[in-house]
Short mmCIF file of C-alpha atoms in Angstrom, two decimals:
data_model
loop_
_atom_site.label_atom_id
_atom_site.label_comp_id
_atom_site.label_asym_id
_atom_site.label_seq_id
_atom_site.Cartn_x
_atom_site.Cartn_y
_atom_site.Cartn_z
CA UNK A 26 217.48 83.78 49.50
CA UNK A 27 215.27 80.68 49.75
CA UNK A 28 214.65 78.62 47.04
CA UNK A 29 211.59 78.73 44.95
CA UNK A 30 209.34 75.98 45.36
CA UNK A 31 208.97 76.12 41.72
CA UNK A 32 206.02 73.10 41.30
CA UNK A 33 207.59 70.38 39.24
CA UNK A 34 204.94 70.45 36.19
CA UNK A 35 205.02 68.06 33.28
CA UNK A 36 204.64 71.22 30.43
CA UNK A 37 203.21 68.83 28.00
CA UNK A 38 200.42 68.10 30.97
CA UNK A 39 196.95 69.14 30.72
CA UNK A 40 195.93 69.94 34.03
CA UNK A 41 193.27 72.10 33.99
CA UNK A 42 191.00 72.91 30.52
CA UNK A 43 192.98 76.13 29.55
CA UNK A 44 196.26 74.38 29.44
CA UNK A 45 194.38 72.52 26.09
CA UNK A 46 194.55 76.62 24.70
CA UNK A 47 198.52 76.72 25.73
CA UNK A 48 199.69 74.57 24.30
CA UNK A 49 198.44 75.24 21.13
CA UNK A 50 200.08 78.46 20.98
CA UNK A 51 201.65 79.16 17.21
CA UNK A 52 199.24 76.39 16.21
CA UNK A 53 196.85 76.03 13.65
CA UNK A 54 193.37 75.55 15.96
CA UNK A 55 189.59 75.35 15.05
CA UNK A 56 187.42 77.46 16.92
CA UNK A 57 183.57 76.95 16.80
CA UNK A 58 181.80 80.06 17.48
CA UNK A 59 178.01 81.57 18.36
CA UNK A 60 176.34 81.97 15.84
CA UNK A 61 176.76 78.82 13.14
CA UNK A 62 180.26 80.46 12.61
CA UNK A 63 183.56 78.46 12.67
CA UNK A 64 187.08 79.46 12.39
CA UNK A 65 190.60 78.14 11.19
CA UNK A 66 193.55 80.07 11.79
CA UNK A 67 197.04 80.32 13.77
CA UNK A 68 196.53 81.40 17.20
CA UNK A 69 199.13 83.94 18.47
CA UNK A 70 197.46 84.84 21.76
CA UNK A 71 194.64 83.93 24.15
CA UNK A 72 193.78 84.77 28.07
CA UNK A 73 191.30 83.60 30.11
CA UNK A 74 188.31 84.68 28.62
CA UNK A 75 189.30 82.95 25.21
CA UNK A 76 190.11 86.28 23.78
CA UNK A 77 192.09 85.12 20.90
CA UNK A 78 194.50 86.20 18.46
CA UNK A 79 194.21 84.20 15.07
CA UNK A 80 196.62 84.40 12.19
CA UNK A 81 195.92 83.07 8.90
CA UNK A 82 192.23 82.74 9.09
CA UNK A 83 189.15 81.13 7.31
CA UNK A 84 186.31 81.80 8.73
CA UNK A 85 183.11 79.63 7.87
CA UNK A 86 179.41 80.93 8.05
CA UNK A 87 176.83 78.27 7.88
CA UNK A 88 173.21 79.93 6.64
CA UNK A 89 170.44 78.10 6.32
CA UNK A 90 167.90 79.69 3.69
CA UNK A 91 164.42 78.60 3.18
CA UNK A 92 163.53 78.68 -0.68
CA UNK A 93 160.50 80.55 -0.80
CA UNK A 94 159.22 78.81 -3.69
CA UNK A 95 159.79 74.50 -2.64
CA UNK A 96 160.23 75.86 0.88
CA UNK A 97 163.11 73.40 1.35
CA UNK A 98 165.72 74.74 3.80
CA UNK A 99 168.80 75.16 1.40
CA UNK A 100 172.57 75.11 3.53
CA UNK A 101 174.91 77.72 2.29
CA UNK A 102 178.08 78.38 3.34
CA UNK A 103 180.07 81.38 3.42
CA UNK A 104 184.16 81.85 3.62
CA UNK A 105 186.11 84.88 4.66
CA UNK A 106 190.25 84.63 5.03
CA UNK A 107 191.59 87.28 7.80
CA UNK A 108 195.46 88.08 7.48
CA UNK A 109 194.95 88.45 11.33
CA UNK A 110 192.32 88.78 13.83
CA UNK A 111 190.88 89.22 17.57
CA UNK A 112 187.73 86.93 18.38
CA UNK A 113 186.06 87.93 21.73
CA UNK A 114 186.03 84.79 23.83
CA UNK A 115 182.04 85.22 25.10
CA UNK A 116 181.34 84.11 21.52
CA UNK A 117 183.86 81.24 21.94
CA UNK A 118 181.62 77.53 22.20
CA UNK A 119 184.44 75.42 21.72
CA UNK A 120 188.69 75.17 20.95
CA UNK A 121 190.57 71.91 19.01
CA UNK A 122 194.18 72.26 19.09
CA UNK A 123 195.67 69.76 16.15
CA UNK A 124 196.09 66.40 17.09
CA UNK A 125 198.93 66.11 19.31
CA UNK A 126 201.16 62.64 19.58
CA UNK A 127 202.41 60.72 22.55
CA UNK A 128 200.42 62.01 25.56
CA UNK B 7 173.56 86.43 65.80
CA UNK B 8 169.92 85.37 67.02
CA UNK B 9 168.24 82.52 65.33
CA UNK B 10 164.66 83.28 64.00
CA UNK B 11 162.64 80.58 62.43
CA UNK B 12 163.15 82.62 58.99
CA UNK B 13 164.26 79.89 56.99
CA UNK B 14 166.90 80.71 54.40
CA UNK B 15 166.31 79.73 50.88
CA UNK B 16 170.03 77.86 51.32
CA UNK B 17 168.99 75.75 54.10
CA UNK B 18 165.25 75.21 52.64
CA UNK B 19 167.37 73.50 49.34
CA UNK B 20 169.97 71.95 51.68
CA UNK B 21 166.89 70.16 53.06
CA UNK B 22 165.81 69.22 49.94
CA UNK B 23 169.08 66.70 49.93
CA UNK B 24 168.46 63.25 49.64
CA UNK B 25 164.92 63.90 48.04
CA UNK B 26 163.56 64.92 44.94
CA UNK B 27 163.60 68.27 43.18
CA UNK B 28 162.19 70.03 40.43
CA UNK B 29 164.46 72.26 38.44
CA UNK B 30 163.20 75.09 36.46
CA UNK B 31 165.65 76.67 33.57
CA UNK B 32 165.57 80.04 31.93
CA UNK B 33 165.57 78.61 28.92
CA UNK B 34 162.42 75.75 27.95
CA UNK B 35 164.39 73.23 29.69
CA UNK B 36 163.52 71.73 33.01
CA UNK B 37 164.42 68.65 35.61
CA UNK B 38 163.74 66.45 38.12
CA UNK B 39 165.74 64.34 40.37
CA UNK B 40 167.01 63.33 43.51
CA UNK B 41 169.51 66.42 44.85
CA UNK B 42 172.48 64.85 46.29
CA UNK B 43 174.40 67.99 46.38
CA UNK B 44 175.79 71.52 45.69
CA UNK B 45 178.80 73.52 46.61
CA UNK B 46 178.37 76.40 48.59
CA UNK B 47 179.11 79.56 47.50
CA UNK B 48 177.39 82.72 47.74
CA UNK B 49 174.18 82.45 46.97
CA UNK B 50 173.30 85.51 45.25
CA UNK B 51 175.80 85.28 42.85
CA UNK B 52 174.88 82.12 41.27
CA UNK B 53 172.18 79.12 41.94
CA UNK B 54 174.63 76.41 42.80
CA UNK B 55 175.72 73.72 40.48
CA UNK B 56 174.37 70.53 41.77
CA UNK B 57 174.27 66.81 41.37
CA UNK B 58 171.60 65.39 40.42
CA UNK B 59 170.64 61.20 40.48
CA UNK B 60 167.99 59.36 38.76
CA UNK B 61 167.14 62.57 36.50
CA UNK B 62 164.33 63.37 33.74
CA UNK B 63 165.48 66.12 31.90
CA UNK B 64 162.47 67.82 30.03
CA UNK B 65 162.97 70.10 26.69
CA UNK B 66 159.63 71.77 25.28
CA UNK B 67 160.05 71.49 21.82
CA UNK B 68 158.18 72.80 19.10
CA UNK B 69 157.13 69.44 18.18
CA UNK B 70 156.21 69.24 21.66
CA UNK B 71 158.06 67.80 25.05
CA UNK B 72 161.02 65.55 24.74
CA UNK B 73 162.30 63.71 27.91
CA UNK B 74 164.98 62.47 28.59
CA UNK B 75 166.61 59.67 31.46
CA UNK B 76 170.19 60.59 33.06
CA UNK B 77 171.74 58.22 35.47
CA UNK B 78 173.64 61.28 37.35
CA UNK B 79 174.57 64.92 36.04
CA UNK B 80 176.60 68.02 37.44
CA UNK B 81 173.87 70.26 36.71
CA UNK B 82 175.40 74.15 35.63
CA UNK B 83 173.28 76.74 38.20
CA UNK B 84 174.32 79.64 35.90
CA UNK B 85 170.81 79.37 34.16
CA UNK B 86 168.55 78.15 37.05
CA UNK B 87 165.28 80.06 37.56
CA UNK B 88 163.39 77.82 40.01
CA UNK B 89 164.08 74.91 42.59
CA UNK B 90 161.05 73.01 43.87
CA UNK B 91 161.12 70.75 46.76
CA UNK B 92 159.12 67.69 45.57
CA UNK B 93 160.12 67.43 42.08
CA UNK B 94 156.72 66.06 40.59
CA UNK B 95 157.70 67.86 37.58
CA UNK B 96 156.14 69.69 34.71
CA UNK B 97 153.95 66.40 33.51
CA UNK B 98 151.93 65.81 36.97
CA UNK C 25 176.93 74.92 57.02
CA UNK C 26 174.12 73.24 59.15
CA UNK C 27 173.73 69.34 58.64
CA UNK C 28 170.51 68.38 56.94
CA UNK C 29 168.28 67.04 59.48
CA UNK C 30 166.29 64.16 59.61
CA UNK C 31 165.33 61.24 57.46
CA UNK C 32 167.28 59.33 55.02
CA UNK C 33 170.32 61.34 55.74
CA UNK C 34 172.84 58.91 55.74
CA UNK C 35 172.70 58.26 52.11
CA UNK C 36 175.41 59.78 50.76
CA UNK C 37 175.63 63.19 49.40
CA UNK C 38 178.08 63.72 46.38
CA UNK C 39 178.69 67.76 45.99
CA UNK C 40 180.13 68.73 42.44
CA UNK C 41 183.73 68.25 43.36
CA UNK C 42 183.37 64.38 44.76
CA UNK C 43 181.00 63.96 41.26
CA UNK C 44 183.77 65.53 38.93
CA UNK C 45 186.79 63.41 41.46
CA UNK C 46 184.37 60.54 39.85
CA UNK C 47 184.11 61.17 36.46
CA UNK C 48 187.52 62.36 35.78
CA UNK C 49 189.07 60.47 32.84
CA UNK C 50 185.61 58.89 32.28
CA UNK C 51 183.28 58.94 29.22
CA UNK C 52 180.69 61.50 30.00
CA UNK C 53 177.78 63.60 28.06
CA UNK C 54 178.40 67.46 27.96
CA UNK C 55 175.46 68.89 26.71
CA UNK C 56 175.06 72.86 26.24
CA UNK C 57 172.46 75.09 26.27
CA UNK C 58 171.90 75.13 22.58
CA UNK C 59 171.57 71.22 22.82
CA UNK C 60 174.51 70.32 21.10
CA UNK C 61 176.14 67.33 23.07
CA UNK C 62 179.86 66.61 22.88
CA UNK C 63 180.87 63.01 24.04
CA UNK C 64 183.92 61.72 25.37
CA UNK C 65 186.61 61.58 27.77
CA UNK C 66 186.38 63.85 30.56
CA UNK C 67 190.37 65.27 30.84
CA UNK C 68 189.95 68.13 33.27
CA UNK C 69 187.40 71.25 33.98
CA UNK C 70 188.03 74.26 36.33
CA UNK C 71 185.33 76.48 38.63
CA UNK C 72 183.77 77.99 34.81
CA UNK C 73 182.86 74.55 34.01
CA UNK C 74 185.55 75.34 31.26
CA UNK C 75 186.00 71.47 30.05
CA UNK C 76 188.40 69.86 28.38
CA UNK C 77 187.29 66.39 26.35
CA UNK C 78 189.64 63.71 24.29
CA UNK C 79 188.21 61.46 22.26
CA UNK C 80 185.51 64.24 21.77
CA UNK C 81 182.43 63.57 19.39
CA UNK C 82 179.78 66.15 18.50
CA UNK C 83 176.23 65.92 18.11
CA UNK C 84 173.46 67.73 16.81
CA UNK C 85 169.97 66.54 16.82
CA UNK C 86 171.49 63.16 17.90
CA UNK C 87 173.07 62.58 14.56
CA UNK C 88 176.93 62.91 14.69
CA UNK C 89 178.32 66.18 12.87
CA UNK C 90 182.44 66.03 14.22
CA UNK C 91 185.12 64.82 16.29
CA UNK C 92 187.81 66.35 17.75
CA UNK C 93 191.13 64.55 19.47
CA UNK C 94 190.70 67.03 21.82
CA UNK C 95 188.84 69.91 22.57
CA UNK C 96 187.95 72.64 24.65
CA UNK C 97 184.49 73.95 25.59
CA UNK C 98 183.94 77.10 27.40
CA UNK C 99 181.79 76.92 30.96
CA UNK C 100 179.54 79.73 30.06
CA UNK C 101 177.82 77.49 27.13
CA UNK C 102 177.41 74.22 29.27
CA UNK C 103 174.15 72.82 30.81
CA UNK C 104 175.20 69.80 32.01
CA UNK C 105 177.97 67.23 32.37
CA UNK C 106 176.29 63.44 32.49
CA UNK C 107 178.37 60.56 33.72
CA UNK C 108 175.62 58.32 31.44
CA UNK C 109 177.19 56.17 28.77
CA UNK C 110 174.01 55.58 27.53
CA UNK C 111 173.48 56.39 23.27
CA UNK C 112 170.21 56.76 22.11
#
């Protein structure tokens, strides 16, 4: 048997952008989506597409009406909780983990 | 394999290196600026990402066109359309 | 490939991976196709222009709308990356 040139990898490291999505596993993220939608929620699973598994979830719609009458543009939000559920990554725009200490 | 004096779109951009381009997006967005490179890979697949120096980037807004100066960019060729050697640009 | 001929040649080209070996862990300007631009520290990216910022902040119509310690923005919705520091 020869050894395993197992690379010697920092696992806190951030080496390439996905490892950002690792290491937020069984963390509370925020996921901006397509679509003026945003999302808050415990993710459980991902893979390279950003196909994610969220736990826990708010999900935030931003609508923007325009008031027929003043024709002002009124901003409305709207709020939906998931006990779990799968976002398809092509809608993904962007992933926060929490705020992690020490780098 | 014989050489013809077809000239591959590839080499007619790789020629363009050095000088000015004009880049034409799918979307209303457009640039120009001096092409100091690209990677590569197959062309069909993808119009390369390239670097571009000295760049106006052009947006056609409803309120009309916004420009905009960039010292250098990595330009994404996912939503290319058009390259033109050149690169007077959409306001000549 | 063939070497570009002629003329001011010997200026040097930069292809994507010497311009990202140059902005690495520099402030840059992502800006996607919807025209929302993120700013801040360039971390890493891979060959989907998958990016990962620090420091991020976001903008929309100029006018700053979030920031993130860190963030993650998916390849598919960027247009360009921008080693500018220059704020309008």
């Amino acid at each position: 048997m020869t050894e395993e040139a197992v690379p010697v990898v920092e696992p806190n490291a951030v080496e390439e952008p996905l490892d950002l999505v690792r290491l937020s596993l069984d963390e509370r993220i925020y996921v901006k989506l397509r679509g003026d939608r945003e999302l808050r929620g415990k993710l459980h699973a991902y893979d390279g597409h950003l196909n994610m598994i969220l736990g826990d979830v708010e999900e935030t719609i931003t609508v923007v009406e325009i008031n027929e009458e003043t024709e002002e543009e009124v901003i409305r939000t709207i709020k939906n909780t998931a006990e779990m559920l799968f976002v398809r990554g092509d809608g993904v725009i962007l992933v926060s983990p929490p705020s992690r200490t020490g780098a | 394999m014989s050489t013809t004096n077809q000239l591959l779109p590839l080499e007619l951009i790789d020629k363009c290196i050095g000088s000015k381009i004009w880049v034409i997006m799918k979307s209303e967005k457009e640039f120009t600026g001096i092409l100091r490179g690209f990677d590569d890979y197959p062309f069909p697949i993808k119009l390369q990402d390239m670097v571009l120096e000295d760049v106006i980037e052009y947006e056609n807004t409803p309120e009309g066109r916004k420009t905009t100066k960039l010292e250098q960019i990595l330009l994404n060729g996912n939503n290319i359309t058009m390259l033109i050697p050149g690169g007077e640009g959409p306001e000549s | 490939m063939q070497q570009p001929p002629i003329q001011q040649q010997q200026q040097q080209t930069s292809s994507p991976t010497e311009f990202l070996n140059n902005v690495i862990g520099r402030p840059v300007l992502v800006k996607l196709n919807s025209g929302v631009d993120y700013r801040g520290i360039l971390s890493c990216l891979d060959g989907y222009m998958n990016i990962a910022l620090e420091q991020t902040e976001e903008y929309v119509n100029g006018q700053l709308k979030n920031r993130y310690g860190d963030a993650f923005i998916r390849g598919n919705n960027v247009l360009y990356i921008s080693a500018t520091k220059l704020r309008e």
